[in-house]
mmCIF file of C-alpha atoms and ligand atoms in Angstrom:
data_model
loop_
_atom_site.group_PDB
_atom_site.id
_atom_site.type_symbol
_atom_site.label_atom_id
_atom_site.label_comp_id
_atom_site.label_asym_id
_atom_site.label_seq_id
_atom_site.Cartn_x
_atom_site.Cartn_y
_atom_site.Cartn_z
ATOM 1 C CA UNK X 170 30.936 5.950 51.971
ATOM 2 C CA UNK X 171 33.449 8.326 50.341
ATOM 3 C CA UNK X 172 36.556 6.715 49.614
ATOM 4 C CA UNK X 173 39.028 9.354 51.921
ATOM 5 C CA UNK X 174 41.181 10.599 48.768
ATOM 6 C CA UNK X 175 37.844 11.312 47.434
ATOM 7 C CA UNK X 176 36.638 13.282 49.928
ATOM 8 C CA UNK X 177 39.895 15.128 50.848
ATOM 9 C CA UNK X 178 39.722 16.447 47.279
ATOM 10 C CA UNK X 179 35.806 17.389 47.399
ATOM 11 C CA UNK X 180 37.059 19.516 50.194
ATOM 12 C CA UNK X 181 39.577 20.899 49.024
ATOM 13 C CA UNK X 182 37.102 21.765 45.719
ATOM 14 C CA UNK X 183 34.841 23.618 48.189
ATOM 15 C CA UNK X 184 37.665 25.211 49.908
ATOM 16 C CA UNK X 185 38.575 26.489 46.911
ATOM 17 C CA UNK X 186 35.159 27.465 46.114
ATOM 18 C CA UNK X 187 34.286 29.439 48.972
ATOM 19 C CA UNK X 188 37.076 31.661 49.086
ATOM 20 C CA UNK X 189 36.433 34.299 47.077
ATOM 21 C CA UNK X 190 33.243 34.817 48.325
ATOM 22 C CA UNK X 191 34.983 36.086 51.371
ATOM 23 C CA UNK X 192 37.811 37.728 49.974
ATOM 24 C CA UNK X 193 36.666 39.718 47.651
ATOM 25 C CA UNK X 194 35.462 43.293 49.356
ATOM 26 C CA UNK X 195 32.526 43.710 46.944
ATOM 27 C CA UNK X 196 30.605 40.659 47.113
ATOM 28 C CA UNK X 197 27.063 42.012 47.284
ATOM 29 C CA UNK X 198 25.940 42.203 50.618
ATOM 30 C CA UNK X 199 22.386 40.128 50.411
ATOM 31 C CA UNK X 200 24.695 36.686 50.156
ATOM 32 C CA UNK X 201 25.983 37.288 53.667
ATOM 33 C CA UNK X 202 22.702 38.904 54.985
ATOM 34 C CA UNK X 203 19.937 36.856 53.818
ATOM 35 C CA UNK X 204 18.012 35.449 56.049
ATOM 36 C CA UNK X 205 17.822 31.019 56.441
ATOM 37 C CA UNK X 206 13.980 30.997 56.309
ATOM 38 C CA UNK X 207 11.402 33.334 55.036
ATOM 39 C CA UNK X 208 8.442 34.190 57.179
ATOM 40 C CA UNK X 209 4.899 35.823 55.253
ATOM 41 C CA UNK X 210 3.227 38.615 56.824
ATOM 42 C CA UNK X 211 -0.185 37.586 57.947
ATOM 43 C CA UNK X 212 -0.312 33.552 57.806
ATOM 44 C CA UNK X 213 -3.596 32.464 59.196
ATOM 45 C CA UNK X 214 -3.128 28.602 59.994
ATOM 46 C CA UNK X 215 -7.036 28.477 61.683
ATOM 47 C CA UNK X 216 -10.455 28.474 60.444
ATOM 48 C CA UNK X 217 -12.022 31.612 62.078
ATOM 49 C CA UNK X 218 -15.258 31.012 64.393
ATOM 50 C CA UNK X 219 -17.699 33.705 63.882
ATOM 51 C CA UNK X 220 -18.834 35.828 66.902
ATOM 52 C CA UNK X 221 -22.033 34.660 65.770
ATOM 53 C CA UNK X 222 -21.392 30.845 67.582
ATOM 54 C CA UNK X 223 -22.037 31.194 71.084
ATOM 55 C CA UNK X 224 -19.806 29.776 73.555
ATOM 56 C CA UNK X 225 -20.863 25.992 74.020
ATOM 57 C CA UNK X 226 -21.157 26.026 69.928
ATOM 58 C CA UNK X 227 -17.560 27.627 69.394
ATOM 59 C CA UNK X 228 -16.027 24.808 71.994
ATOM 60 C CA UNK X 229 -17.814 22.277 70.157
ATOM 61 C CA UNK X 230 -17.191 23.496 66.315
ATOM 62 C CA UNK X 231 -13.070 24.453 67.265
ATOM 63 C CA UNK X 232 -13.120 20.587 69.112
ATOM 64 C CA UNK X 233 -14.285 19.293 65.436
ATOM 65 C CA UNK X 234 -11.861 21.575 63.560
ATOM 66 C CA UNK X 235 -9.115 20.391 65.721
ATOM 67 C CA UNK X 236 -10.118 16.553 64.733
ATOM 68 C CA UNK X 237 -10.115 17.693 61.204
ATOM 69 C CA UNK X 238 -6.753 18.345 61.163
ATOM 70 C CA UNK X 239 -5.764 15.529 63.528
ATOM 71 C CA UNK X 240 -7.420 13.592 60.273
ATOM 72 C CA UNK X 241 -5.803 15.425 57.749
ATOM 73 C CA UNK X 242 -2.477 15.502 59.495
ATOM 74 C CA UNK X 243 -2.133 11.707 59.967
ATOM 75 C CA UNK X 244 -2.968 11.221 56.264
ATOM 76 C CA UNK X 245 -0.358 13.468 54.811
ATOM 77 C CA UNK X 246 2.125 11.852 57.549
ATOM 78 C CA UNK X 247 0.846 8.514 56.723
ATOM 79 C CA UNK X 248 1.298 9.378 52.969
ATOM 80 C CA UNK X 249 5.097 11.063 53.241
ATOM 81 C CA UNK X 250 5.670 7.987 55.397
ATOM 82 C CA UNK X 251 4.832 4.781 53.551
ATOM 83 C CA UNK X 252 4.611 6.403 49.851
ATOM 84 C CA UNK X 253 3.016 5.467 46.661
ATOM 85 C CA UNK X 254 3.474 1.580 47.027
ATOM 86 C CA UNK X 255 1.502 1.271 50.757
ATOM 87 C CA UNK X 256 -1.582 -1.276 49.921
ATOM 88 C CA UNK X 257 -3.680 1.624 51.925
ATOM 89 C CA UNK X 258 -2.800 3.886 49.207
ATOM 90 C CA UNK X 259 -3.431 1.914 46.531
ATOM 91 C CA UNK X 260 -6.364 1.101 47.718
ATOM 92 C CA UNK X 261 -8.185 4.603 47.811
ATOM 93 C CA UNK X 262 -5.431 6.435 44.860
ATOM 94 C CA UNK X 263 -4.020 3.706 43.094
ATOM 95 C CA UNK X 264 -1.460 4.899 41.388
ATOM 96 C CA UNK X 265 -2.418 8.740 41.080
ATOM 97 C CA UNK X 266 0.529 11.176 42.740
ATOM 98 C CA UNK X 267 1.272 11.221 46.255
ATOM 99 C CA UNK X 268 2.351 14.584 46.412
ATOM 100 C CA UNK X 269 -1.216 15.639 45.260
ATOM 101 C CA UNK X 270 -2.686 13.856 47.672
ATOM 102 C CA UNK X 271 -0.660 15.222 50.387
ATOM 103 C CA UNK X 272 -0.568 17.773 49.010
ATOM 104 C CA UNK X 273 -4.517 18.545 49.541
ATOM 105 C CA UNK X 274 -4.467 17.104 53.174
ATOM 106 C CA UNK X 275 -1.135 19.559 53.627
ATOM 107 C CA UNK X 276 -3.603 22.540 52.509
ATOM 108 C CA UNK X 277 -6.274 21.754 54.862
ATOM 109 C CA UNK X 278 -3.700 21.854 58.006
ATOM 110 C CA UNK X 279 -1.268 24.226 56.933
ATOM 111 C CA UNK X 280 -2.581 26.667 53.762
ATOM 112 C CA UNK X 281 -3.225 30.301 54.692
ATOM 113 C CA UNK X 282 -6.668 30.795 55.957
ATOM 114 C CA UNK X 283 -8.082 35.046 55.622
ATOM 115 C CA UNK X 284 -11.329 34.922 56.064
ATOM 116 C CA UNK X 285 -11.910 31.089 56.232
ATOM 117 C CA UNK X 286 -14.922 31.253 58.673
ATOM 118 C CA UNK X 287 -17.740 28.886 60.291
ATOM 119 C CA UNK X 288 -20.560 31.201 61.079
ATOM 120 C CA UNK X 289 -23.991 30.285 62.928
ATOM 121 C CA UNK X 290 -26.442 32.846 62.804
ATOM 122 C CA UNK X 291 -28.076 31.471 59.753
ATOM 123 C CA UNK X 292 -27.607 34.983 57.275
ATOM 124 C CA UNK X 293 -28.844 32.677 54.167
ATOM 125 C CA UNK X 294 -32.246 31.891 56.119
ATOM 126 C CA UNK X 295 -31.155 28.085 54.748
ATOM 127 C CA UNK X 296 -31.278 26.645 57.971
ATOM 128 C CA UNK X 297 -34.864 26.972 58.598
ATOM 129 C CA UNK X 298 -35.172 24.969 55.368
ATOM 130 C CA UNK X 299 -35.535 20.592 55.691
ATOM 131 C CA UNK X 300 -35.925 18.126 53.577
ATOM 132 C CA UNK X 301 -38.628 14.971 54.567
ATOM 133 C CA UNK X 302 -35.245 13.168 56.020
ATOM 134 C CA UNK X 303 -34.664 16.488 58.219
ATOM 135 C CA UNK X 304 -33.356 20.130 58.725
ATOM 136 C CA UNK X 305 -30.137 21.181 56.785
ATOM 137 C CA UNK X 306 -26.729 20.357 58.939
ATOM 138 C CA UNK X 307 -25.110 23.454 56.923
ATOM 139 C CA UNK X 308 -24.028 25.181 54.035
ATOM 140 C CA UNK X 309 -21.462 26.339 51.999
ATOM 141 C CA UNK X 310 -22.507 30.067 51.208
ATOM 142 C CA UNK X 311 -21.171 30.238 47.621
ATOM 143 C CA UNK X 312 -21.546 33.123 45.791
ATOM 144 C CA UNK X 313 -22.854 34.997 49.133
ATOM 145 C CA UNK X 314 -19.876 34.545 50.871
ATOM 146 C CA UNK X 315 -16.965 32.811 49.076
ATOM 147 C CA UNK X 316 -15.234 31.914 52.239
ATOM 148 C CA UNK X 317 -17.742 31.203 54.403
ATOM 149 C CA UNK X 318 -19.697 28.463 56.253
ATOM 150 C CA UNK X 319 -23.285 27.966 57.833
ATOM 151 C CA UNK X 320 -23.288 25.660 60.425
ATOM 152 C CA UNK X 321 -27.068 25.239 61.463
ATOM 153 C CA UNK X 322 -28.022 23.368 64.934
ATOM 154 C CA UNK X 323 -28.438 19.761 63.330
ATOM 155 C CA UNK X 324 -24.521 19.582 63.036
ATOM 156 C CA UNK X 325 -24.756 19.966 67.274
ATOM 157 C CA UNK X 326 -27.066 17.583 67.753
ATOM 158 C CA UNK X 327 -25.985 14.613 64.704
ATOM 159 C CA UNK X 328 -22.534 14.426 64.341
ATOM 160 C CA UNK X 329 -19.962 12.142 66.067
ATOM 161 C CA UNK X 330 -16.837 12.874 67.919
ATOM 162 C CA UNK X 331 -13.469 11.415 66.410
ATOM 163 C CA UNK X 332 -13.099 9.098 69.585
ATOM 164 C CA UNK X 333 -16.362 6.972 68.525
ATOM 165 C CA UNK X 334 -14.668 6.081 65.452
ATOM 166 C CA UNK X 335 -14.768 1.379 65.134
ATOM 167 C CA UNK X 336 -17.289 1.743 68.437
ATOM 168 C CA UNK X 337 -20.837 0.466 68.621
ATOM 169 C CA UNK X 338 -20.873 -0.261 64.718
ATOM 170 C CA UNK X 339 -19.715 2.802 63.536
ATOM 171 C CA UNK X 340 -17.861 1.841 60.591
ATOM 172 C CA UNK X 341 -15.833 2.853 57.760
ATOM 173 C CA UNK X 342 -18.059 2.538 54.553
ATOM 174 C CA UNK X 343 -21.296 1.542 56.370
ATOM 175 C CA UNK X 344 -22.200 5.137 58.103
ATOM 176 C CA UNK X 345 -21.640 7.962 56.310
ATOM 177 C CA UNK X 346 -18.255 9.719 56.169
ATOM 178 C CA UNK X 347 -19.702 12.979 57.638
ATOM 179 C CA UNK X 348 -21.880 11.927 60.430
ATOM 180 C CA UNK X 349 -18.154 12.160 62.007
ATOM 181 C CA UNK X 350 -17.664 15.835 62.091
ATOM 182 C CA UNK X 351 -13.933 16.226 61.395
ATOM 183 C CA UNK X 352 -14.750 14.599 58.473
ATOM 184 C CA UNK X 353 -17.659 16.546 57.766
ATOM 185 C CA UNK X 354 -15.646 19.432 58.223
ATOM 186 C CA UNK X 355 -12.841 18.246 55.704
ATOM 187 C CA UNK X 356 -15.346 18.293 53.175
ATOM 188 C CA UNK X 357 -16.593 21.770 54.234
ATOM 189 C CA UNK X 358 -12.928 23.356 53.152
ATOM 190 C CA UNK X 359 -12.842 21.293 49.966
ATOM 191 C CA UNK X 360 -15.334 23.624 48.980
ATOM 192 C CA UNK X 361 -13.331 26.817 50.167
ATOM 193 C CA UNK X 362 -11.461 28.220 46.625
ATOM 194 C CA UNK X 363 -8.458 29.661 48.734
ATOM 195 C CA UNK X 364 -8.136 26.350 50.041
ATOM 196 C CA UNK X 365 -8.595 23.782 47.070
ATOM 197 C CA UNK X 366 -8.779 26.289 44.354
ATOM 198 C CA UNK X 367 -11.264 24.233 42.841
ATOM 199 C CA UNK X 368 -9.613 21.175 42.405
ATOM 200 C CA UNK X 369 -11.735 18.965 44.405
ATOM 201 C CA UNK X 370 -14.528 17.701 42.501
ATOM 202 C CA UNK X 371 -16.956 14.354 43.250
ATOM 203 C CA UNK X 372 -16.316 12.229 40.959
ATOM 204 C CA UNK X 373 -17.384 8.943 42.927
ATOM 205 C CA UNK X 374 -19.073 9.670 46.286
ATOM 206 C CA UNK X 375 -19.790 6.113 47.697
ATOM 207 C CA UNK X 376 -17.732 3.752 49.142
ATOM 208 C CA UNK X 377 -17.516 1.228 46.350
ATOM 209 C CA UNK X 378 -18.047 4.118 44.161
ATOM 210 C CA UNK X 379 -14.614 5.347 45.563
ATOM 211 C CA UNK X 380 -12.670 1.704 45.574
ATOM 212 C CA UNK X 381 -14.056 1.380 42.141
ATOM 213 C CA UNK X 382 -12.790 5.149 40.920
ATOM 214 C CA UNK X 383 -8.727 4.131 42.238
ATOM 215 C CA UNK X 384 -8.918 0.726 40.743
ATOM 216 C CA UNK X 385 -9.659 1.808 37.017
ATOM 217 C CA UNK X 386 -9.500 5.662 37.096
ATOM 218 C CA UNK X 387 -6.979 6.764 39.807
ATOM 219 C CA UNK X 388 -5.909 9.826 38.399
ATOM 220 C CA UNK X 389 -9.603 11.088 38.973
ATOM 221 C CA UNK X 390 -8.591 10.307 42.985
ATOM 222 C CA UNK X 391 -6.778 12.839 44.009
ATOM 223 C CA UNK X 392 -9.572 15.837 42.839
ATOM 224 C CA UNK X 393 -12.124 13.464 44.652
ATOM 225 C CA UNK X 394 -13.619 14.879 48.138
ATOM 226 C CA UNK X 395 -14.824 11.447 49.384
ATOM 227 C CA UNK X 396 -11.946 9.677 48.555
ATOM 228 C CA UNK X 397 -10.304 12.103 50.938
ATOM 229 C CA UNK X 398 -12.566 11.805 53.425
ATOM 230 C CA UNK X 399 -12.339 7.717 53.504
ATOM 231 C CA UNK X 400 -8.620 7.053 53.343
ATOM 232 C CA UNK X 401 -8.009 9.797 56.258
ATOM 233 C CA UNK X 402 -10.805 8.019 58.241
ATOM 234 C CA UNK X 403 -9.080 4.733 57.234
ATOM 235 C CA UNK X 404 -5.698 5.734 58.181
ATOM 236 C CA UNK X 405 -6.896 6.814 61.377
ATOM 237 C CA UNK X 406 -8.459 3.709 62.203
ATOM 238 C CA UNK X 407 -5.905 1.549 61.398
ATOM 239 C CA UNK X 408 -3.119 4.017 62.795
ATOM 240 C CA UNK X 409 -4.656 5.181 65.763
ATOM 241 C CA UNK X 410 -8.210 4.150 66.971
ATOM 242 C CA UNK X 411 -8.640 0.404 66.528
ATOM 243 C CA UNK X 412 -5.202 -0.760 65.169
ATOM 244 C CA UNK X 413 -3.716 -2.962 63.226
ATOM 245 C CA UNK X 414 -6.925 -3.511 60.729
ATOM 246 C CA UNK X 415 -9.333 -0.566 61.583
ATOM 247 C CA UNK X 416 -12.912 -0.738 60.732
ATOM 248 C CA UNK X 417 -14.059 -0.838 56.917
ATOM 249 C CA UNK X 418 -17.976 -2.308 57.639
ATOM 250 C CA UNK X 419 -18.517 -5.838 56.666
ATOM 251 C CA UNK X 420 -21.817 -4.328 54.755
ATOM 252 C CA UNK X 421 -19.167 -1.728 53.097
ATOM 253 C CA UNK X 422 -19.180 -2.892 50.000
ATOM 254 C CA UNK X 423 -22.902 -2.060 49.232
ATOM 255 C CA UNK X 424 -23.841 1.629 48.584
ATOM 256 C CA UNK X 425 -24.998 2.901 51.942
ATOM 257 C CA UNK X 426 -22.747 5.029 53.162
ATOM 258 C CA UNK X 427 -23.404 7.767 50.178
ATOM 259 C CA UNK X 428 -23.834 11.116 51.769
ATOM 260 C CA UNK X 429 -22.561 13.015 49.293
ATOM 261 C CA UNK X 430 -24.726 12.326 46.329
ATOM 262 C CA UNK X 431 -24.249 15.561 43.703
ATOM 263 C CA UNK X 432 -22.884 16.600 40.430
ATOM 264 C CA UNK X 433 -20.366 19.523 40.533
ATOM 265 C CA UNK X 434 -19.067 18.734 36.930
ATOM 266 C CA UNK X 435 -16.423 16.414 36.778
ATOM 267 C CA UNK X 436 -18.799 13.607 36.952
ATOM 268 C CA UNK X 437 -22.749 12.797 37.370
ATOM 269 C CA UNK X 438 -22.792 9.117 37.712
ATOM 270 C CA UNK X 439 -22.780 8.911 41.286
ATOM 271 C CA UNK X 440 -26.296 10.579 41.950
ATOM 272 C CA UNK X 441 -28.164 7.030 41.249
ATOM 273 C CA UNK X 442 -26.615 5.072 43.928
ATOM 274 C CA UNK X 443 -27.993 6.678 46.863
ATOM 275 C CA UNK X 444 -31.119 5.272 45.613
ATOM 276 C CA UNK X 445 -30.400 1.711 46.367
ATOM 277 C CA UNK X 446 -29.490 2.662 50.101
ATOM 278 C CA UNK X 447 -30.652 0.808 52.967
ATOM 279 C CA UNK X 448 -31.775 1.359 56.758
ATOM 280 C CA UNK X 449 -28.897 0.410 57.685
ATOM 281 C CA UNK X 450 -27.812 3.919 57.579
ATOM 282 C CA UNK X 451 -30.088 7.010 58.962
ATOM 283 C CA UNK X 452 -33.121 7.797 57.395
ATOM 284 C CA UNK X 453 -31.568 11.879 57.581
ATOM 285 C CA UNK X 454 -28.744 10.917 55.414
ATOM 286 C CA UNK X 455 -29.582 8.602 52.770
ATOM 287 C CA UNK X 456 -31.745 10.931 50.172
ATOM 288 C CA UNK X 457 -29.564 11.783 47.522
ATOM 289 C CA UNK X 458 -30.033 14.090 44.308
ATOM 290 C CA UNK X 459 -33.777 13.917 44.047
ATOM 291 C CA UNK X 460 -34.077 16.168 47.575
ATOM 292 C CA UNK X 461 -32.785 19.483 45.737
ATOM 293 C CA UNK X 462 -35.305 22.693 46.771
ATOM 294 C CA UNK X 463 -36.309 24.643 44.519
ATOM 295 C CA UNK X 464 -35.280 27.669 46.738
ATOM 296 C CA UNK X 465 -31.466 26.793 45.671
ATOM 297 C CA UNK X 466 -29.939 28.647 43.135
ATOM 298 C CA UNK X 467 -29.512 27.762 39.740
ATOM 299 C CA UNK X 468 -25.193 26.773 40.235
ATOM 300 C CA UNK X 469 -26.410 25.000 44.000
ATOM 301 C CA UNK X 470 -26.996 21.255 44.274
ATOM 302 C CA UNK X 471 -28.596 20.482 47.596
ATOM 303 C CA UNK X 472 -27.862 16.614 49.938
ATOM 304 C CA UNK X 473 -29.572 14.897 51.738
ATOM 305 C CA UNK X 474 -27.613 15.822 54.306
ATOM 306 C CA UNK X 475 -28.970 19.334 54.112
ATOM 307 C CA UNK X 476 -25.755 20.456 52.842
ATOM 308 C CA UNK X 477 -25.894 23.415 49.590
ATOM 309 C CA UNK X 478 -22.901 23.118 47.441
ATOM 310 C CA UNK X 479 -22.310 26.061 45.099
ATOM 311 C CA UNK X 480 -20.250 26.298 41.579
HETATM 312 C C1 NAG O 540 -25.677 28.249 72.324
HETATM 313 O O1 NAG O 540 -26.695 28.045 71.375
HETATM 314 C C2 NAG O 540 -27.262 26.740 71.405
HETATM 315 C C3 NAG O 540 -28.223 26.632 70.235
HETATM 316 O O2 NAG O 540 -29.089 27.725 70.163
HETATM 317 C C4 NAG O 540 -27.923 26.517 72.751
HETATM 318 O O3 NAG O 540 -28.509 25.229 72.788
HETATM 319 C C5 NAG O 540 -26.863 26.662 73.834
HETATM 320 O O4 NAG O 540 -27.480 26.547 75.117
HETATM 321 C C6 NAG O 540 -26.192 28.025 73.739
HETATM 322 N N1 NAG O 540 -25.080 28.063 74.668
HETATM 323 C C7 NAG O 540 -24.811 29.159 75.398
HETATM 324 C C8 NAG O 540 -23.617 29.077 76.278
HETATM 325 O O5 NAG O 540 -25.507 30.146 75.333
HETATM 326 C C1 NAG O 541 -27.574 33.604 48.969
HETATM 327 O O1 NAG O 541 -28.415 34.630 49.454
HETATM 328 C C2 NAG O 541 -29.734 34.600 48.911
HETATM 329 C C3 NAG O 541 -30.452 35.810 49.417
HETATM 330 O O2 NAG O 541 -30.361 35.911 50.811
HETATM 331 C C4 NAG O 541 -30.394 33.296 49.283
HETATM 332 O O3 NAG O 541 -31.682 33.224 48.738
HETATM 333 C C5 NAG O 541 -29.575 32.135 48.776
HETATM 334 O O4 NAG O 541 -30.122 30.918 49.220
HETATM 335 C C6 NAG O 541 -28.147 32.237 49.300
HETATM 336 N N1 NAG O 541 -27.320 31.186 48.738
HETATM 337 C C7 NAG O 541 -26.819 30.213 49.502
HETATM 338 C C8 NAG O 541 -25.957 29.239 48.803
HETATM 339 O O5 NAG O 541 -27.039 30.126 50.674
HETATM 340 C C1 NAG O 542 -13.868 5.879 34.595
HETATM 341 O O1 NAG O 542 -13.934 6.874 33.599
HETATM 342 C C2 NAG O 542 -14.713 6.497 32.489
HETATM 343 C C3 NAG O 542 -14.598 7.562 31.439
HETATM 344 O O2 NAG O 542 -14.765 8.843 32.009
HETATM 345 C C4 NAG O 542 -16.162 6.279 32.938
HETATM 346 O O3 NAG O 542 -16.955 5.873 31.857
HETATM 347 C C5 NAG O 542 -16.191 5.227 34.030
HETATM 348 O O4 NAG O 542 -17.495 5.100 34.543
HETATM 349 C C6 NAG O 542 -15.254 5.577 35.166
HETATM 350 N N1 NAG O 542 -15.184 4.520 36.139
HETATM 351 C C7 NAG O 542 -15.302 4.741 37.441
HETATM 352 C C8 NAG O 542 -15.205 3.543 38.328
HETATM 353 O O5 NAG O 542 -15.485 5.873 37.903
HETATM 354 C C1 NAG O 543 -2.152 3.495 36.546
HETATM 355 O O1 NAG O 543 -3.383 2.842 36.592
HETATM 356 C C2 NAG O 543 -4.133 2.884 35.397
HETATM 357 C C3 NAG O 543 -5.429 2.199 35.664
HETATM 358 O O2 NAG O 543 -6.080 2.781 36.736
HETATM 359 C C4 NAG O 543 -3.346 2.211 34.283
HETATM 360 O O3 NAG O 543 -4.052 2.350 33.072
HETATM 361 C C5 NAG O 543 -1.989 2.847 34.166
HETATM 362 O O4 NAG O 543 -1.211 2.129 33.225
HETATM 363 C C6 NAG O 543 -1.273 2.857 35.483
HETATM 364 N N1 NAG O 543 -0.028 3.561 35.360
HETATM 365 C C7 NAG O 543 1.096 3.130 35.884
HETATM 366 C C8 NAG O 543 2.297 3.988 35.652
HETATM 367 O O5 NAG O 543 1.171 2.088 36.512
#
């Protein structure tokens, strides 16, 4: 509280102040004119469907956009809510910035999409491609089309729906982060440069790989893709689908749940633990560096999960 003489003089200070912006005749004009909040031409807030997606697939991939950002959403809230010092955050960013992780998740929901597309008529001729474990779920187009997204008929058929979430053994750490497809589809944008302007790198893709990466190198954590991928599924579960203590899998803490086994750069040491996975996860999903084609090009690492990531 102001102490009253205190804040009879502070207006009196502003009184005096203000006046001769009034007063005097030729104050420029733009002080009295401008407007309280500017507005840019042209904002897209959505991902773009291409006309390519028929009806039943545009339903289905705008449903899975739409849990994407309910995902990415909570997690910024979560983040601007509790701060730097919530044991959730420690726990996947230790003590790296919480503006940058927001920050990311804030991009995803709100940044300025042109041109940001899913497409599904297959222009790349990668979805007729499979590995032994099955055919590709997708692809980022790269060089082809900096923007854009493949999304080949495996995604319709072997992804799940946000509300399955902590049901039937579906857990955190134990199936892989993008069997769910909002969360798949997060870490389709972090490979969109007008989104993450190549921030996001992997730099630990399992789930221990991830705990391990914000216990002793957190700053790497917020440039991470599947460190965003598990806290926003974590928040959710303990914020919104199976509250207070979510779902982490018992069997987390082993290196199953790796679906996103590649080197873009920042770090390579990740590729060997998809080796060690077990059947406790899909067959489709568990092949990790070793299943790159040869058809890929030279900058493109190919998953398991069918999924070509370009430089
Ligand atoms: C859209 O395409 C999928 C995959 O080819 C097909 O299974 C589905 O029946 C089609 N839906 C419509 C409305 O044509
Ligand atoms: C880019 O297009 C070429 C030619 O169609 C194709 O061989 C290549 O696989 C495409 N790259 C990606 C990442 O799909
Ligand atoms: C942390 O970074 C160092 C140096 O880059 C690396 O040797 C180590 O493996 C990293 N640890 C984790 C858990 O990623
Ligand atoms: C942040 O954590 C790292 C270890 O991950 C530690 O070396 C560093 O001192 C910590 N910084 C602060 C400000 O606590």
């Amino acid at each position: 509280m102001l102490a009253p003489t205190l804040l009879v003089s502070l207006l009196a200070a502003s009184a005096a102040h203000a006046a001769p912006f009034f007063s005097v005749s030729s104050a420029p004009k733009v002080l009295a004119k401008r407007a309280e909040t500017k507005t840019w031409e042209g904002h897209v807030a959505d991902v773009q469907i291409h006309e390519s997606c028929n009806a039943s697939q545009t339903v289905y991939l705008r449903n899975g956009l739409n849990e994407m950002k309910a995902l990415a959403e909570h997690a910024h809230d979560r983040i601007l809510t509790l701060g730097e010092t919530d044991p959730l955050y420690v726990k996947y960013f230790g003590n790296a910035s919480s503006a940058a992780a927001s920050g990311l998740y804030a991009q995803i929901v709100w940044g300025n999409k042109p041109g940001v597309l899913l497409r599904c008529d297959n222009p790349d001729g990668n979805c007729d491609q499979s590995t032994a474990e099955g055919k590709w779920a997708g692809h980022y187009r790269g060089s082809n089309a900096t923007e854009e997204t493949v999304i080949c008929d495996r995604t319709y058929t072997d992804r799940w729906h946000l509300s399955s979430l902590c049901w039937d053994g579906n857990e955190i750490g134990v199936a892989p982060a993008s069997h769910w497809l909002g969360a798949d589809l997060l870490h389709r944008m972090m490979h969109i440069p007008s989104i993450v302007y190549h921030h996001v790198e992997h730099a630990a893709d399992s789930y221990p790989d991830v705990l391990a990466l914000a216990a002793s190198n957190s700053s790497l954590t917020v440039y991470n893709q599947a460190t965003f991928q598990r806290y926003a599924l974590d928040a959710y579960a303990r914020d919104v689908a199976f509250p207070p203590n979510g779902c982490v899998g018992a069997s987390a803490h082993l290196p199953t749940d790796d679906d996103d086994a590649h080197s873009h750069g920042a770090a390579s040491s990740s590729a060997s633990s998809s080796a060690s996975a077990t059947a406790t996860v899909p067959a489709e999903v568990t092949v990790g560096e070793a299943s790159a084609t040869a058809t890929a090009a030279g900058s493109c690492h190919t998953h398991g999960d069918g999924e070509v990531h370009c430089e």
